[in-house]
Amino acid sequence: MKRTSKISRRSFLARGAALGGAAFLGGCDQLSQSPSFRDLLSKAEWLTKNVQRLILTERDLAREYTEADLSTHFKANGSTNVADPGYQALAQNGFSDWRLTIDGLVDRPASLSLADLRALPSRTQITRHDCVEGWSAIGKWTGTQMTPLLQSIGLKPEARYLVFHCADKLGSTSNYYESIDLIDAFHPQTILAYDMNNAPLTVPHGAPLRLRVERQLGYKHAKYIQRIEAVSSFAMIEGGGGGFWEDRGYAWYAGI
């Protein structure tokens, strides 16, 4: 059953490449303004979200691999550094002074250090990262499990989404951000990763913390996370699409 959803998404990628060629593979902003491309994304989002939510349970896992399957090269995509002086200072200090803020529609807002996160229940998984540009790579991730973290802070009844606010700008005046709903937030493979391939995350791969939401495409896996906000709607955040690329026409639900 999972194969049906994956074929649909890969068909979408192939059609996108035919429509946009190299521009599609670059994930460029110009293509995202194309009405035909936005229509294609909208149709692909409706198909993947509704099919996956219909035939998969909330606990179905993305395929996991072995150490022997690890890719020899895992491309660092999107932002590979952060120009913000505050972030640069934190990186120089090994992120010892960095803190993650969790607020919004929560009962107990939190400010957690990297050491705090490492002390919480964790999960290690070897999974395949599928990028909208058409490439894939297999990596090993270790990070804080979202479920016990969210249970510890308590979500208010009206909370429906988590918004991940990031330190990078990706050539824009506004910071990168992403969002997921609570179904994906409480999925057992959704983690806040601080290690990659048995070592702390590097800056190009999103240090000190990135999201891994394994049943969605790579642009959903926000890097350089500095704040998680629980909200009832993301309509009033930035462009209202629920994410940096979504505001530029990409599908909010990027299931694979």
Coordinates of C-alpha atoms in Angstrom, one line a residue:
M1 CA 0.0 0.0 0.0
K2 CA 2.9 2.4 0.7
R3 CA 4.1 1.8 -2.8
T4 CA 1.0 3.5 -4.2
S5 CA 1.7 6.7 -2.4
K6 CA 5.4 6.7 -3.3
I7 CA 4.7 6.1 -7.0
S8 CA 2.3 9.1 -7.0
R9 CA 4.9 11.4 -5.4
R10 CA 7.7 10.2 -7.8
S11 CA 5.3 10.7 -10.7
F12 CA 4.9 14.3 -9.4
L13 CA 8.6 14.8 -9.3
A14 CA 9.0 13.5 -12.8
R15 CA 6.3 15.8 -14.1
G16 CA 7.8 18.7 -12.2
A17 CA 11.2 18.1 -13.8
A18 CA 9.5 18.0 -17.2
L19 CA 7.8 21.3 -16.5
G20 CA 10.7 23.1 -15.0
G21 CA 13.9 21.3 -16.0
A22 CA 16.9 22.6 -14.1
A23 CA 14.9 25.3 -12.4
F24 CA 12.7 22.6 -10.8
L25 CA 15.8 20.7 -9.6
G26 CA 17.2 23.9 -8.1
G27 CA 13.9 24.5 -6.2
C28 CA 13.9 28.0 -7.5
D29 CA 11.6 30.7 -6.4
Q30 CA 10.8 31.6 -10.1
L31 CA 9.3 28.2 -10.8
S32 CA 7.2 28.3 -7.6
Q33 CA 5.4 31.4 -9.0
S34 CA 4.3 29.4 -12.1
P35 CA 0.5 28.9 -12.0
S36 CA 0.8 25.5 -13.6
F37 CA 3.5 24.4 -11.1
R38 CA 1.5 25.6 -8.2
D39 CA -1.5 23.7 -9.5
L40 CA 0.6 20.6 -9.9
L41 CA 1.8 20.9 -6.3
S42 CA -1.7 21.4 -5.0
K43 CA -2.9 18.3 -6.8
A44 CA 0.1 16.3 -5.5
E45 CA -0.6 17.5 -2.0
W46 CA -4.2 16.5 -2.1
L47 CA -3.3 13.1 -3.4
T48 CA -0.5 12.2 -1.0
K49 CA -2.1 13.6 2.1
N50 CA -5.5 12.0 1.6
V51 CA -4.1 8.7 0.4
Q52 CA -1.6 8.4 3.2
R53 CA -4.0 9.5 5.9
L54 CA -6.6 7.0 4.5
I55 CA -4.4 3.9 4.1
L56 CA -1.7 4.4 6.7
T57 CA -2.2 4.4 10.5
E58 CA -0.7 7.1 12.6
R59 CA 2.0 4.7 13.7
D60 CA 3.1 3.2 10.4
L61 CA 6.9 3.7 10.1
A62 CA 9.0 4.8 7.2
R63 CA 11.5 2.1 6.1
E64 CA 14.6 1.9 8.2
Y65 CA 18.0 0.6 7.0
T66 CA 21.2 -0.8 8.3
E67 CA 24.7 0.7 8.8
A68 CA 25.8 -1.0 5.6
D69 CA 23.2 1.1 3.7
L70 CA 24.6 4.5 4.8
S71 CA 25.3 6.8 1.9
T72 CA 29.0 7.7 1.5
H73 CA 28.0 11.3 0.8
F74 CA 24.9 13.0 2.2
K75 CA 24.3 16.3 0.5
A76 CA 23.9 19.4 2.6
N77 CA 21.0 21.2 0.9
G78 CA 19.4 24.5 1.3
S79 CA 21.2 26.8 3.8
T80 CA 24.7 25.4 4.6
N81 CA 25.6 28.2 7.0
V82 CA 23.9 30.9 9.0
A83 CA 25.1 34.5 8.6
D84 CA 23.5 35.7 11.8
P85 CA 26.2 36.9 14.2
G86 CA 24.4 35.5 17.2
Y87 CA 24.3 32.0 15.6
Q88 CA 28.0 32.3 14.6
A89 CA 28.9 33.1 18.2
L90 CA 27.0 30.0 19.4
A91 CA 28.7 27.8 16.9
Q92 CA 32.1 29.1 17.9
N93 CA 31.3 28.0 21.5
G94 CA 30.1 24.5 20.4
F95 CA 26.5 25.6 21.0
S96 CA 27.0 25.4 24.8
D97 CA 25.0 28.6 25.3
W98 CA 22.3 27.7 22.7
R99 CA 18.7 27.1 23.9
L100 CA 15.6 25.8 22.3
T101 CA 12.4 27.8 23.2
I102 CA 9.1 25.9 23.2
D103 CA 6.0 28.1 23.6
G104 CA 2.7 29.1 22.1
L105 CA -0.3 26.9 23.1
V106 CA 1.5 24.9 25.7
D107 CA 0.9 24.5 29.4
R108 CA 4.5 24.8 30.5
P109 CA 6.7 26.9 28.2
A110 CA 10.3 25.6 28.1
S111 CA 13.8 26.8 27.4
L112 CA 16.1 23.8 26.9
S113 CA 19.8 23.5 26.3
L114 CA 21.4 21.0 24.0
A115 CA 22.4 19.0 27.1
D116 CA 18.8 19.1 28.4
L117 CA 17.7 17.6 25.1
R118 CA 20.3 14.9 25.1
A119 CA 19.1 13.9 28.5
L120 CA 15.6 13.3 27.3
P121 CA 14.3 10.0 25.8
S122 CA 15.9 9.6 22.4
R123 CA 15.6 7.5 19.3
T124 CA 18.2 6.4 16.7
Q125 CA 17.0 5.6 13.1
I126 CA 18.6 5.0 9.7
T127 CA 16.3 6.4 7.1
R128 CA 16.3 7.7 3.5
H129 CA 16.1 11.4 2.9
D130 CA 14.2 12.2 -0.3
C131 CA 14.7 15.7 -1.7
V132 CA 12.2 17.5 -4.0
E133 CA 15.2 18.1 -6.3
G134 CA 15.2 14.4 -7.1
W135 CA 18.1 13.0 -5.0
S136 CA 18.1 10.7 -2.0
A137 CA 20.6 9.7 0.6
I138 CA 20.5 7.4 3.7
G139 CA 21.7 8.7 7.0
K140 CA 21.7 7.7 10.7
W141 CA 19.9 10.1 13.0
T142 CA 19.8 10.3 16.8
G143 CA 17.6 12.9 18.6
T144 CA 15.0 13.7 21.2
Q145 CA 11.7 12.0 20.6
M146 CA 8.9 14.5 20.1
T147 CA 6.2 12.5 21.9
P148 CA 7.6 12.5 25.4
L149 CA 8.9 16.1 24.9
L150 CA 5.4 17.3 24.0
Q151 CA 3.9 15.3 26.8
S152 CA 6.2 16.9 29.3
I153 CA 5.3 20.5 28.3
G154 CA 1.6 19.8 27.7
L155 CA -0.3 21.0 24.7
K156 CA -3.5 23.1 25.1
P157 CA -6.6 21.6 23.5
E158 CA -6.7 24.2 20.7
A159 CA -3.2 23.4 19.5
R160 CA -3.2 21.8 16.1
Y161 CA 0.3 22.4 14.6
L162 CA 3.9 22.9 15.6
V163 CA 5.8 25.7 13.9
F164 CA 9.6 25.4 13.7
H165 CA 11.3 28.7 13.6
C166 CA 14.9 28.6 12.3
A167 CA 18.1 30.7 12.4
D168 CA 18.7 30.8 8.6
K169 CA 17.2 33.0 6.0
L170 CA 18.0 31.1 2.8
G171 CA 18.5 34.4 0.8
S172 CA 15.3 35.9 2.2
T173 CA 14.6 38.8 4.6
S174 CA 12.6 36.4 6.8
N175 CA 13.8 33.4 8.6
Y176 CA 13.2 29.8 7.4
Y177 CA 10.3 28.1 9.1
E178 CA 8.3 24.9 8.8
S179 CA 5.2 23.3 10.4
I180 CA 3.7 19.9 10.9
D181 CA 0.4 18.8 12.4
L182 CA 0.1 16.8 15.6
I183 CA -0.4 13.5 13.8
D184 CA 3.2 13.8 12.4
A185 CA 4.4 15.5 15.6
F186 CA 3.5 12.4 17.7
H187 CA 4.7 9.9 15.1
P188 CA 7.4 7.6 16.7
Q189 CA 10.0 8.5 14.0
T190 CA 9.6 12.3 14.5
I191 CA 12.6 13.5 16.3
L192 CA 14.7 16.6 17.0
A193 CA 18.0 15.3 15.7
Y194 CA 21.3 16.4 17.2
D195 CA 23.5 13.6 15.9
M196 CA 24.1 12.4 12.4
N197 CA 26.1 9.2 11.5
N198 CA 27.3 8.9 15.2
A199 CA 28.6 12.5 15.4
P200 CA 27.1 15.8 16.4
L201 CA 25.3 17.6 13.5
T202 CA 27.6 19.7 11.4
V203 CA 26.7 23.3 10.6
P204 CA 25.9 22.5 6.9
H205 CA 23.5 19.8 8.1
G206 CA 21.6 22.0 10.5
A207 CA 23.5 22.2 13.8
P208 CA 22.7 22.1 16.6
L209 CA 19.2 20.7 16.0
R210 CA 17.1 19.8 13.0
L211 CA 13.7 18.1 12.5
R212 CA 13.4 14.6 11.2
V213 CA 9.8 13.9 10.0
E214 CA 10.6 10.7 8.0
R215 CA 7.4 10.3 6.1
Q216 CA 7.8 13.7 4.3
L217 CA 10.1 15.2 1.7
G218 CA 13.4 16.9 2.7
Y219 CA 12.2 20.6 2.8
K220 CA 10.0 19.7 5.8
H221 CA 13.1 18.7 7.8
A222 CA 13.8 22.1 9.2
K223 CA 17.4 22.9 10.1
Y224 CA 18.9 25.3 12.7
I225 CA 15.8 25.2 14.9
Q226 CA 15.7 27.8 17.6
R227 CA 12.0 27.8 18.6
I228 CA 9.0 25.5 18.4
E229 CA 5.6 27.2 18.6
A230 CA 2.4 25.4 19.2
V231 CA -0.5 27.1 17.3
S232 CA -4.1 26.6 16.3
S233 CA -3.4 28.0 12.8
F234 CA -0.4 29.2 10.8
A235 CA -2.5 31.5 8.6
M236 CA -1.0 34.6 10.2
I237 CA 2.6 33.4 10.3
E238 CA 4.8 34.8 7.5
G239 CA 3.1 34.1 4.2
G240 CA 0.4 31.9 5.8
G241 CA 1.4 28.8 3.9
G242 CA 2.9 27.0 6.8
G243 CA 6.5 27.0 5.7
F244 CA 9.2 28.9 3.8
W245 CA 8.7 27.0 0.6
E246 CA 5.0 26.6 1.1
D247 CA 4.7 30.4 1.0
R248 CA 6.3 30.2 -2.4
G249 CA 3.9 27.6 -3.8
Y250 CA 5.2 24.3 -2.6
A251 CA 2.8 21.7 -1.0
W252 CA 2.4 22.0 2.8
Y253 CA 1.9 18.2 3.1
A254 CA 4.9 16.6 1.4
G255 CA 4.3 13.0 2.1
I256 CA 6.3 10.2 0.4

